[in-house]
PDB file of C-alpha atoms in Angstrom:
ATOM      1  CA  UNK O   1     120.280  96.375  -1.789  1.00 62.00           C
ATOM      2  CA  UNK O   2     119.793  96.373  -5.559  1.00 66.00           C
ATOM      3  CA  UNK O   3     120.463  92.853  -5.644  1.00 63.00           C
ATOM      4  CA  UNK O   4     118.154  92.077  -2.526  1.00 64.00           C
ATOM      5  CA  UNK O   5     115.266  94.527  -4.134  1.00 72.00           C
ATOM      6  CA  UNK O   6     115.562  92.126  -7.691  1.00 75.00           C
ATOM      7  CA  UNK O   7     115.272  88.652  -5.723  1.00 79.00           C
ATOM      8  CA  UNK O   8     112.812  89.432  -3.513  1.00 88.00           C
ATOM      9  CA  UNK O   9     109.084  87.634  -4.669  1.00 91.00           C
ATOM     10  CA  UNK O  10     105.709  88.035  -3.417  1.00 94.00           C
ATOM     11  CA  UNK O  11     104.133  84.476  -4.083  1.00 95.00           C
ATOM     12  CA  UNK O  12     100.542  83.933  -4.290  1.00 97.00           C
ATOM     13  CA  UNK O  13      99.451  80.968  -5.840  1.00 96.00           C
ATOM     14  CA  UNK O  14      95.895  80.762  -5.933  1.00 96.00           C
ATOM     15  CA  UNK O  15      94.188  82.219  -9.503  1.00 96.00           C
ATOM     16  CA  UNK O  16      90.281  81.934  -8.188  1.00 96.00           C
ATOM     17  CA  UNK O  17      88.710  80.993  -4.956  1.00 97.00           C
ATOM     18  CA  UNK O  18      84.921  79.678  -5.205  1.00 96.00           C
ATOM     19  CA  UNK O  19      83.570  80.168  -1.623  1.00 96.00           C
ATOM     20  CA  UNK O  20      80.009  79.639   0.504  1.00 94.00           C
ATOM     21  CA  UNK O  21      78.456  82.745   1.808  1.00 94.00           C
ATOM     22  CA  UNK O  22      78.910  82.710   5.581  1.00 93.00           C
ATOM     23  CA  UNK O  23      81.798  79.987   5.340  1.00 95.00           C
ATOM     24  CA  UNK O  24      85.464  81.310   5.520  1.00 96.00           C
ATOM     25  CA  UNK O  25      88.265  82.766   2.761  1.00 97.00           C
ATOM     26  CA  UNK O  26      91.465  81.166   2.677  1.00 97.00           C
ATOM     27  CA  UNK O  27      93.883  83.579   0.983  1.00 97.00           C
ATOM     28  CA  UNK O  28      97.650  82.702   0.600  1.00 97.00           C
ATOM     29  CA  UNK O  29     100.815  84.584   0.144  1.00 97.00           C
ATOM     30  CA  UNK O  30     104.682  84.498   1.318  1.00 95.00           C
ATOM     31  CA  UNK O  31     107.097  86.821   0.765  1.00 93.00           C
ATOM     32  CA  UNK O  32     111.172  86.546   0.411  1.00 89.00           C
ATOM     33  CA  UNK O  33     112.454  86.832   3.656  1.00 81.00           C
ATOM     34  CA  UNK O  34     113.914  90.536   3.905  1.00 74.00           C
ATOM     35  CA  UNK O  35     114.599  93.281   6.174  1.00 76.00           C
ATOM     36  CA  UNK O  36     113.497  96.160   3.971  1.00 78.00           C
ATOM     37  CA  UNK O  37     111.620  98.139   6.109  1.00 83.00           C
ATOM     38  CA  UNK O  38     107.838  98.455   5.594  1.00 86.00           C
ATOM     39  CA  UNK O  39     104.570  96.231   5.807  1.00 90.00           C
ATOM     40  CA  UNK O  40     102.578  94.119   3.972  1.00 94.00           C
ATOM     41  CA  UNK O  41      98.599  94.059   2.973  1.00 95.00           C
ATOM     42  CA  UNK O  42      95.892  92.776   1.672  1.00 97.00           C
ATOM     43  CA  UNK O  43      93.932  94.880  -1.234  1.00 96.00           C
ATOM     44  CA  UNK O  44      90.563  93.927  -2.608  1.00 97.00           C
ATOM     45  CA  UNK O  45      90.851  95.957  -6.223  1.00 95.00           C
ATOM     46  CA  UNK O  46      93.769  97.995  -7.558  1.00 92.00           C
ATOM     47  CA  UNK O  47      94.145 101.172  -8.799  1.00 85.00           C
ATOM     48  CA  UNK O  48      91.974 104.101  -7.194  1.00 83.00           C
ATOM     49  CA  UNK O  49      89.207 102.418  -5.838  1.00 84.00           C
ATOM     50  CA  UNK O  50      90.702  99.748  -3.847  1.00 91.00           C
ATOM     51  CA  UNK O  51      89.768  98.898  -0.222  1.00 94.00           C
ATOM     52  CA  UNK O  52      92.230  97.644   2.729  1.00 95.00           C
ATOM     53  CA  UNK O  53      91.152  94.331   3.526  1.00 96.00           C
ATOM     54  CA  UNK O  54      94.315  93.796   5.913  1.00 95.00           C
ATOM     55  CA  UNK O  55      97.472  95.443   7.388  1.00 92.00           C
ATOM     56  CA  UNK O  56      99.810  94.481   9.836  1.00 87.00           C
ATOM     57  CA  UNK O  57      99.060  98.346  12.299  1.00 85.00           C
ATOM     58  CA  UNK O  58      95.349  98.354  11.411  1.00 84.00           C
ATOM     59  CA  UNK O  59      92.238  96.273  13.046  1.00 89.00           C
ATOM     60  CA  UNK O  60      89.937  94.133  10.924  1.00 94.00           C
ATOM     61  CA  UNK O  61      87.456  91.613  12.902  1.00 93.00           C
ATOM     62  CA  UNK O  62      86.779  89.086  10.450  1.00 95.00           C
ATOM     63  CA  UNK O  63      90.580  88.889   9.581  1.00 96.00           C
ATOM     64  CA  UNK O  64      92.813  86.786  11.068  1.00 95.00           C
ATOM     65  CA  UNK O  65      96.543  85.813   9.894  1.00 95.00           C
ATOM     66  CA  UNK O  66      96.774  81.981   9.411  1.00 95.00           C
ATOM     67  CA  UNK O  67     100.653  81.864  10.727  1.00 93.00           C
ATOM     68  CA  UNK O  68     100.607  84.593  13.786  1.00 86.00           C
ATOM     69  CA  UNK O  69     103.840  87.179  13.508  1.00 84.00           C
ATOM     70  CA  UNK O  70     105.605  85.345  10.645  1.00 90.00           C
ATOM     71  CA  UNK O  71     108.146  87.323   8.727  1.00 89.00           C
ATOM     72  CA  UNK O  72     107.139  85.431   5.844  1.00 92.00           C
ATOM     73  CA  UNK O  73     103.670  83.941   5.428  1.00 95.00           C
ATOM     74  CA  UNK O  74     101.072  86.529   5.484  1.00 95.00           C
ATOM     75  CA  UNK O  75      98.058  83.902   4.359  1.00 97.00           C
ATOM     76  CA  UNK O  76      94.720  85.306   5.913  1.00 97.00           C
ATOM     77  CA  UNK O  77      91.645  84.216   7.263  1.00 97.00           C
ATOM     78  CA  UNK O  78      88.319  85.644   6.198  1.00 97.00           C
ATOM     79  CA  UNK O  79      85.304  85.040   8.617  1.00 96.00           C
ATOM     80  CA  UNK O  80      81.701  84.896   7.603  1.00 96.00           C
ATOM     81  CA  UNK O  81      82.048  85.727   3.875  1.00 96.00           C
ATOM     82  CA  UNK O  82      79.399  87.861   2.351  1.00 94.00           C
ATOM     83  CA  UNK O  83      77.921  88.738  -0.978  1.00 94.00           C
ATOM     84  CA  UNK O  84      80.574  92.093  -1.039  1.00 94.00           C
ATOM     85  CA  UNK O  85      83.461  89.969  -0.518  1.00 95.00           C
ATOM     86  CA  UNK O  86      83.629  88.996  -4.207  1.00 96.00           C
ATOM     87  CA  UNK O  87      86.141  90.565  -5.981  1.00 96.00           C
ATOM     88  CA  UNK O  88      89.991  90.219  -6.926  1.00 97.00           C
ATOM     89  CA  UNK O  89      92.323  90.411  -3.691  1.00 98.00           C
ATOM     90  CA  UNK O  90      96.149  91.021  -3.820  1.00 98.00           C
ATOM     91  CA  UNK O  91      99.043  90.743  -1.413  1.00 97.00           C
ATOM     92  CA  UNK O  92     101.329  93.858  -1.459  1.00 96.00           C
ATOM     93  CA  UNK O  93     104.491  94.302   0.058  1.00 93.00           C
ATOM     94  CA  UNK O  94     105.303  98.061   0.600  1.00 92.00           C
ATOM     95  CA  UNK O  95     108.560  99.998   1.072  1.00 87.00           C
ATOM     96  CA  UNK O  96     109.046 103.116   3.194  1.00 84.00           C
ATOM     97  CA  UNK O  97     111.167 105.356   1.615  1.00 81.00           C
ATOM     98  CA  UNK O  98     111.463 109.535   1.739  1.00 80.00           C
ATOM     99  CA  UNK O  99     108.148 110.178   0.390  1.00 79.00           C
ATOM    100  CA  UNK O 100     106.703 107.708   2.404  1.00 79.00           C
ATOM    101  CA  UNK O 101     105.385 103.906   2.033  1.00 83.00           C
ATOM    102  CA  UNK O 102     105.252 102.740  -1.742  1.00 89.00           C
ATOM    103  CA  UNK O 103     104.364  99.303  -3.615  1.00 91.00           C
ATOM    104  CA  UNK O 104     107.840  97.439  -3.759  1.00 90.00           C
ATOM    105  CA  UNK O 105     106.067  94.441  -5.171  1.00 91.00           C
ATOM    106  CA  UNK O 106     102.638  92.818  -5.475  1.00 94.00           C
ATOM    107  CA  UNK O 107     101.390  89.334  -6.206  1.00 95.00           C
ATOM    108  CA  UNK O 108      99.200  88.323  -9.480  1.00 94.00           C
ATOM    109  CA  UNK O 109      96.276  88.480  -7.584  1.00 96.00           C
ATOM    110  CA  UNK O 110      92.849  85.704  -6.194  1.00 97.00           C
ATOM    111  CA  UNK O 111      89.720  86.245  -7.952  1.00 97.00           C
ATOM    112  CA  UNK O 112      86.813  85.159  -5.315  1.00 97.00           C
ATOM    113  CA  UNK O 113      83.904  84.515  -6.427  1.00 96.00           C
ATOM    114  CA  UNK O 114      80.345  82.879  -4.367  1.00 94.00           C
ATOM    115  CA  UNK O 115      78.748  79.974  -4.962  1.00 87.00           C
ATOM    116  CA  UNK O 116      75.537  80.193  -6.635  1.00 74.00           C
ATOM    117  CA  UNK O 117      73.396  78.922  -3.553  1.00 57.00           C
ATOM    118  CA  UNK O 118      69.789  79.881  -4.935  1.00 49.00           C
ATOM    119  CA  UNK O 119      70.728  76.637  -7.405  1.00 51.00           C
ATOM    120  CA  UNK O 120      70.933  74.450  -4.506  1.00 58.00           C
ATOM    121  CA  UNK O 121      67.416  74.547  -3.519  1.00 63.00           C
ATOM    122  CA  UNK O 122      66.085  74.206  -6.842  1.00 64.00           C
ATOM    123  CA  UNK O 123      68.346  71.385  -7.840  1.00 68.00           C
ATOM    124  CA  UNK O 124      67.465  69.292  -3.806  1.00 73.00           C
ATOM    125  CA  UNK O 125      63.626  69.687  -5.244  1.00 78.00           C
ATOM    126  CA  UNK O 126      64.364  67.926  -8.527  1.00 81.00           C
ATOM    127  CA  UNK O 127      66.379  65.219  -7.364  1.00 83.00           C
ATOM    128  CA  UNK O 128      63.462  64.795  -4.678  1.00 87.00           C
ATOM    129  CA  UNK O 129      60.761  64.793  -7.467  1.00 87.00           C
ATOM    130  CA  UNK O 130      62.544  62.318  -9.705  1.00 88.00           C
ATOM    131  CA  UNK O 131      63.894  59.513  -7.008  1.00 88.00           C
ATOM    132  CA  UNK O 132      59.750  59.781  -6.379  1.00 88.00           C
ATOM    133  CA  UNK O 133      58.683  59.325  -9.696  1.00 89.00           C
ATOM    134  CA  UNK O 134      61.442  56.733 -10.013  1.00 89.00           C
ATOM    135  CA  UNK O 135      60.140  54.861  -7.025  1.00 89.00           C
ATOM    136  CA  UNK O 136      56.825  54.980  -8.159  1.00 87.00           C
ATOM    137  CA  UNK O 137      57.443  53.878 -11.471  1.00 88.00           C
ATOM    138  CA  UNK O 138      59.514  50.824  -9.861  1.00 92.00           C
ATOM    139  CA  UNK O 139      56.812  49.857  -7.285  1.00 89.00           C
ATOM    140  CA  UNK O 140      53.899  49.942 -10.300  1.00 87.00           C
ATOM    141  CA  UNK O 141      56.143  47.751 -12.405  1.00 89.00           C
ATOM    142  CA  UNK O 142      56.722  44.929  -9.343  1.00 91.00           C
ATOM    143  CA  UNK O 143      52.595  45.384  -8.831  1.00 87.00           C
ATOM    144  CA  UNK O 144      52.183  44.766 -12.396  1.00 86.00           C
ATOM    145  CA  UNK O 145      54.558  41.563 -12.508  1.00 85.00           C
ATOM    146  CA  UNK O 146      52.778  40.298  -9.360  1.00 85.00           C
ATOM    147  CA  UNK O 147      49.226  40.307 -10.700  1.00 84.00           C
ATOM    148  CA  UNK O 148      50.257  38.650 -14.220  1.00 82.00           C
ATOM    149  CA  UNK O 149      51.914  35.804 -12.053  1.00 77.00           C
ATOM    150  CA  UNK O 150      48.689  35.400 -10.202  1.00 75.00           C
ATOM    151  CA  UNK O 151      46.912  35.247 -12.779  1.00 71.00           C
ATOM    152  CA  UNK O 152      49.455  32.730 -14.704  1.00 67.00           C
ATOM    153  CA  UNK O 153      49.714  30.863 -11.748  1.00 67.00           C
ATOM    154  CA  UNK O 154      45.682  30.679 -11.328  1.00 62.00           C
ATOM    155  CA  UNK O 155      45.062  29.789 -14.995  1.00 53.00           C
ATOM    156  CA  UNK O 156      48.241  27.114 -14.396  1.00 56.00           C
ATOM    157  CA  UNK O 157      45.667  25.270 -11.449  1.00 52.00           C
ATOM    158  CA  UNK O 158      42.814  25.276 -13.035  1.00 53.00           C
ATOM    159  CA  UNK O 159      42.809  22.085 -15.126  1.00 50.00           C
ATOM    160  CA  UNK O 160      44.457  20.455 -11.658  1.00 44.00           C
ATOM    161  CA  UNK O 161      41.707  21.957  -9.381  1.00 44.00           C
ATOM    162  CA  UNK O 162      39.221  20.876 -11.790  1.00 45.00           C
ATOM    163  CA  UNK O 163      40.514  17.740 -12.549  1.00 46.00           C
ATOM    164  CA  UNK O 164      39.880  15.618 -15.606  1.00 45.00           C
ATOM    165  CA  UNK O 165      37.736  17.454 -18.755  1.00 43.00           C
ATOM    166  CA  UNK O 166      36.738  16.567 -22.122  1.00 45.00           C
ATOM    167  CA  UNK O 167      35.880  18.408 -24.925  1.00 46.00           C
ATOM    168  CA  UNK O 168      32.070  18.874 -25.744  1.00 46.00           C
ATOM    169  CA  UNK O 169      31.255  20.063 -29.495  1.00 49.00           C
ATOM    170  CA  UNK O 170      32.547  22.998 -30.798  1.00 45.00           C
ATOM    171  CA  UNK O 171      30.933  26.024 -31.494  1.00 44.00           C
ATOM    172  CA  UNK O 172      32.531  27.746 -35.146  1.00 45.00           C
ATOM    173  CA  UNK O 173      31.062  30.530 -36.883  1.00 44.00           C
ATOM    174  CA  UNK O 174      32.599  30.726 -40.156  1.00 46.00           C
ATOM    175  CA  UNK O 175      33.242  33.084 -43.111  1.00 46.00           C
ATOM    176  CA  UNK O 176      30.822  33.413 -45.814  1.00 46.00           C
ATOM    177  CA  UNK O 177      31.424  31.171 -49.354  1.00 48.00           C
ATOM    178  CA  UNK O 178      34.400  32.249 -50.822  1.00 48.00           C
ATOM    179  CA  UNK O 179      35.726  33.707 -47.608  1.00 44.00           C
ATOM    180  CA  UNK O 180      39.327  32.674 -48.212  1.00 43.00           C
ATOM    181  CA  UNK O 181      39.900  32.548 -44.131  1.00 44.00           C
ATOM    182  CA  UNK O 182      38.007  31.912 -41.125  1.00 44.00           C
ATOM    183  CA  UNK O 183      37.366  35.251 -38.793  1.00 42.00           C
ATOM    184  CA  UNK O 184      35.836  34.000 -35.141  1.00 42.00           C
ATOM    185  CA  UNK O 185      37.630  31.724 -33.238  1.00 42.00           C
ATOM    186  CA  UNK O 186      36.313  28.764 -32.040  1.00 43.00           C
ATOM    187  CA  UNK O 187      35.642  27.997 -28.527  1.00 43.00           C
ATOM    188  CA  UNK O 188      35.960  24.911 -26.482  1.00 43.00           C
ATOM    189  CA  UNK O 189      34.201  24.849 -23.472  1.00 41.00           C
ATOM    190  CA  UNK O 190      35.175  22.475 -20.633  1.00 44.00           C
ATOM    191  CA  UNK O 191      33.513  19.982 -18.656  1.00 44.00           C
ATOM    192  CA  UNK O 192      34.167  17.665 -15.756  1.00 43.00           C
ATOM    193  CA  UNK O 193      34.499  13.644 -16.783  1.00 46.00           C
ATOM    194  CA  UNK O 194      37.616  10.735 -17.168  1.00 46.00           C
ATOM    195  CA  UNK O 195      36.755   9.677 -20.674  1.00 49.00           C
ATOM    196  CA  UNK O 196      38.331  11.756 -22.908  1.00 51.00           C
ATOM    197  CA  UNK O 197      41.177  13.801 -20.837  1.00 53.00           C
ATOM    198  CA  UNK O 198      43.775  13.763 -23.473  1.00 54.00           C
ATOM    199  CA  UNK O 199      42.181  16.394 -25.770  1.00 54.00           C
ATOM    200  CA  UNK O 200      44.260  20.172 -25.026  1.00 52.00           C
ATOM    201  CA  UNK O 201      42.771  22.143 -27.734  1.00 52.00           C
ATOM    202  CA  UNK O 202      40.802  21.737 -30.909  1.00 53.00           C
ATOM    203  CA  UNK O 203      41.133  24.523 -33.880  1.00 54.00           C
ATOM    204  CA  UNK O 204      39.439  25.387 -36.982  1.00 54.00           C
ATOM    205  CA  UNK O 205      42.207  26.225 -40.040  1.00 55.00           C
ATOM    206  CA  UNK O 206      41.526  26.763 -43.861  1.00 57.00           C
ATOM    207  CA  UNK O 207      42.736  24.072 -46.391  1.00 54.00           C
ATOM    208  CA  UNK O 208      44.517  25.560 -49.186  1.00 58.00           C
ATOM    209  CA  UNK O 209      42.310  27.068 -51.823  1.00 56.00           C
ATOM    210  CA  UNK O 210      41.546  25.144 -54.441  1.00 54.00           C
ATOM    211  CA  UNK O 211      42.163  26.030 -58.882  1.00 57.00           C
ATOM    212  CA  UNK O 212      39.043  27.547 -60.243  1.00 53.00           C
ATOM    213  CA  UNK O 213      38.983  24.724 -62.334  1.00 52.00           C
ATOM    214  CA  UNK O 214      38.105  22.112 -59.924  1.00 50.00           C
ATOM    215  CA  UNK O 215      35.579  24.131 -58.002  1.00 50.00           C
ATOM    216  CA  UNK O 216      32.145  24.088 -59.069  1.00 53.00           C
ATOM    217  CA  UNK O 217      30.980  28.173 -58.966  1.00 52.00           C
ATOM    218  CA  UNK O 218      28.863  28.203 -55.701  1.00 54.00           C
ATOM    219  CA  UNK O 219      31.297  26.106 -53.595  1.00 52.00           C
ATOM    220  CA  UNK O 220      32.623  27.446 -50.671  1.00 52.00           C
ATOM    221  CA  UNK O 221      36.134  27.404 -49.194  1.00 50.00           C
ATOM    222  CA  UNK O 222      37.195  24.183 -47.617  1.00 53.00           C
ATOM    223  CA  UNK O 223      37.844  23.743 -43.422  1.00 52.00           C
ATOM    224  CA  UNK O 224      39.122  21.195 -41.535  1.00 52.00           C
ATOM    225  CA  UNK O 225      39.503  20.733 -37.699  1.00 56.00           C
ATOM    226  CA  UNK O 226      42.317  19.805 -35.370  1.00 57.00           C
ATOM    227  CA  UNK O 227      42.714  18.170 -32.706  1.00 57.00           C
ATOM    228  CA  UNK O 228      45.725  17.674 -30.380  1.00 58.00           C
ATOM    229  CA  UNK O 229      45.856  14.886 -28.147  1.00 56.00           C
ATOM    230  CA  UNK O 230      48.444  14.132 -25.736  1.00 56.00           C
ATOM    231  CA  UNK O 231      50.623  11.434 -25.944  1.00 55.00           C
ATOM    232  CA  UNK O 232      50.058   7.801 -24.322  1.00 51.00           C
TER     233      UNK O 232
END
């Protein structure tokens, strides 16, 4: 018996459980196979204020053995988990002796604990609101893309549609003397005709100032234009 009593093992391998209110607990432990008379629970706490959450004479609804009248396994089933099932649950073998049934041995014990459901909610609504915003910010870029390729395409046509154009005089507005660069663009306007087709643009550009020495003193800056001209 001595040597029996030091080899025998309660074995329950599971440090925490993290379960769903309303799903079911899953709570393991085997035991050495033995004939030493007495049975085996399930606590929830230790010491003076622990509860029965199992035995093998009493009757508990929502607990169900998961291997039915094995001398070994005495894994349990926990139905419909609440908020008060939280706590730290061992699995005790007991011995009857002369003073009646004792602890012979115990396992380390399962801490259960819930998930925190109030997060799920919460977290569903953010993921909605930002696969929205992404979606939005997707189909505005695509719109935006669209409409600059319109209007590339459109500006693209236009000589085509229009067909041939020449240049008519352009219309400069210069600096003031001794403006070292020109500040208004110059505009070329277009106009239907076959003669001169060749001309794409025509600017207006400073020359290089000139020394002080070869200017007289009212002289203004020097301009030239250019003209590009396609190739024959």
């Amino acid at each position: 018996d001595a040597q029996a009593s030091q080899d025998f093992e309660v074995h329950q391998p599971q440090d925490k459980v993290v379960v769903t209110v309303g799903d079911t607990l899953n709570l393991t432990c085997t035991i050495t196979e033995t004939n030493f008379p007495g049975g085996v629970a399930w606590l929830k706490g230790w010491g003076s204020g622990n509860k029965t959450v199992y035995d093998q004479k009493g009757s508990f609804p929502r607990v169900t053995r998961a291997v039915s009248e094995s001398n070994t396994d005495f894994s349990i089933h926990i139905r419909d988990v609440r908020p008060e099932d939280t706590g730290t649950y061992y699995c005790v073998k007991f011995r009857r002796s002369v003073h009646g049934d004792e602890v012979f041995r115990h396992g380390k014990g399962t801490v259960v604990s819930l998930h925190d459901s109030a997060l799920l909610p919460s977290m569903a609504a953010v993921a909605v609101v930002l696969c929205f915003l992404l979606g939005l910010f997707i189909a505005l870029y695509i719109y935006r893309r669209k409409q600059r390729g319109k209007a590339e395409s459109q500006c693209q046509a236009r000589p085509a549609a229009m067909g041939s154009f020449s240049p008519i005089p352009l219309w400069c507005s210069a600096g003031s003397p001794g403006t070292p660069s020109i500040h208004h663009l110059c505009a070329l306007l277009q106009q239907s005709s076959k003669e001169d087709n060749d001309i794409h643009y025509a600017d207006l550009q400073p020359l290089p100032v000139a020394p002080k020495h070869g200017r007289s003193p009212n002289a203004a800056c020097s301009e030239y234009a250019s003209i590009r001209v396609a190739a024959k």
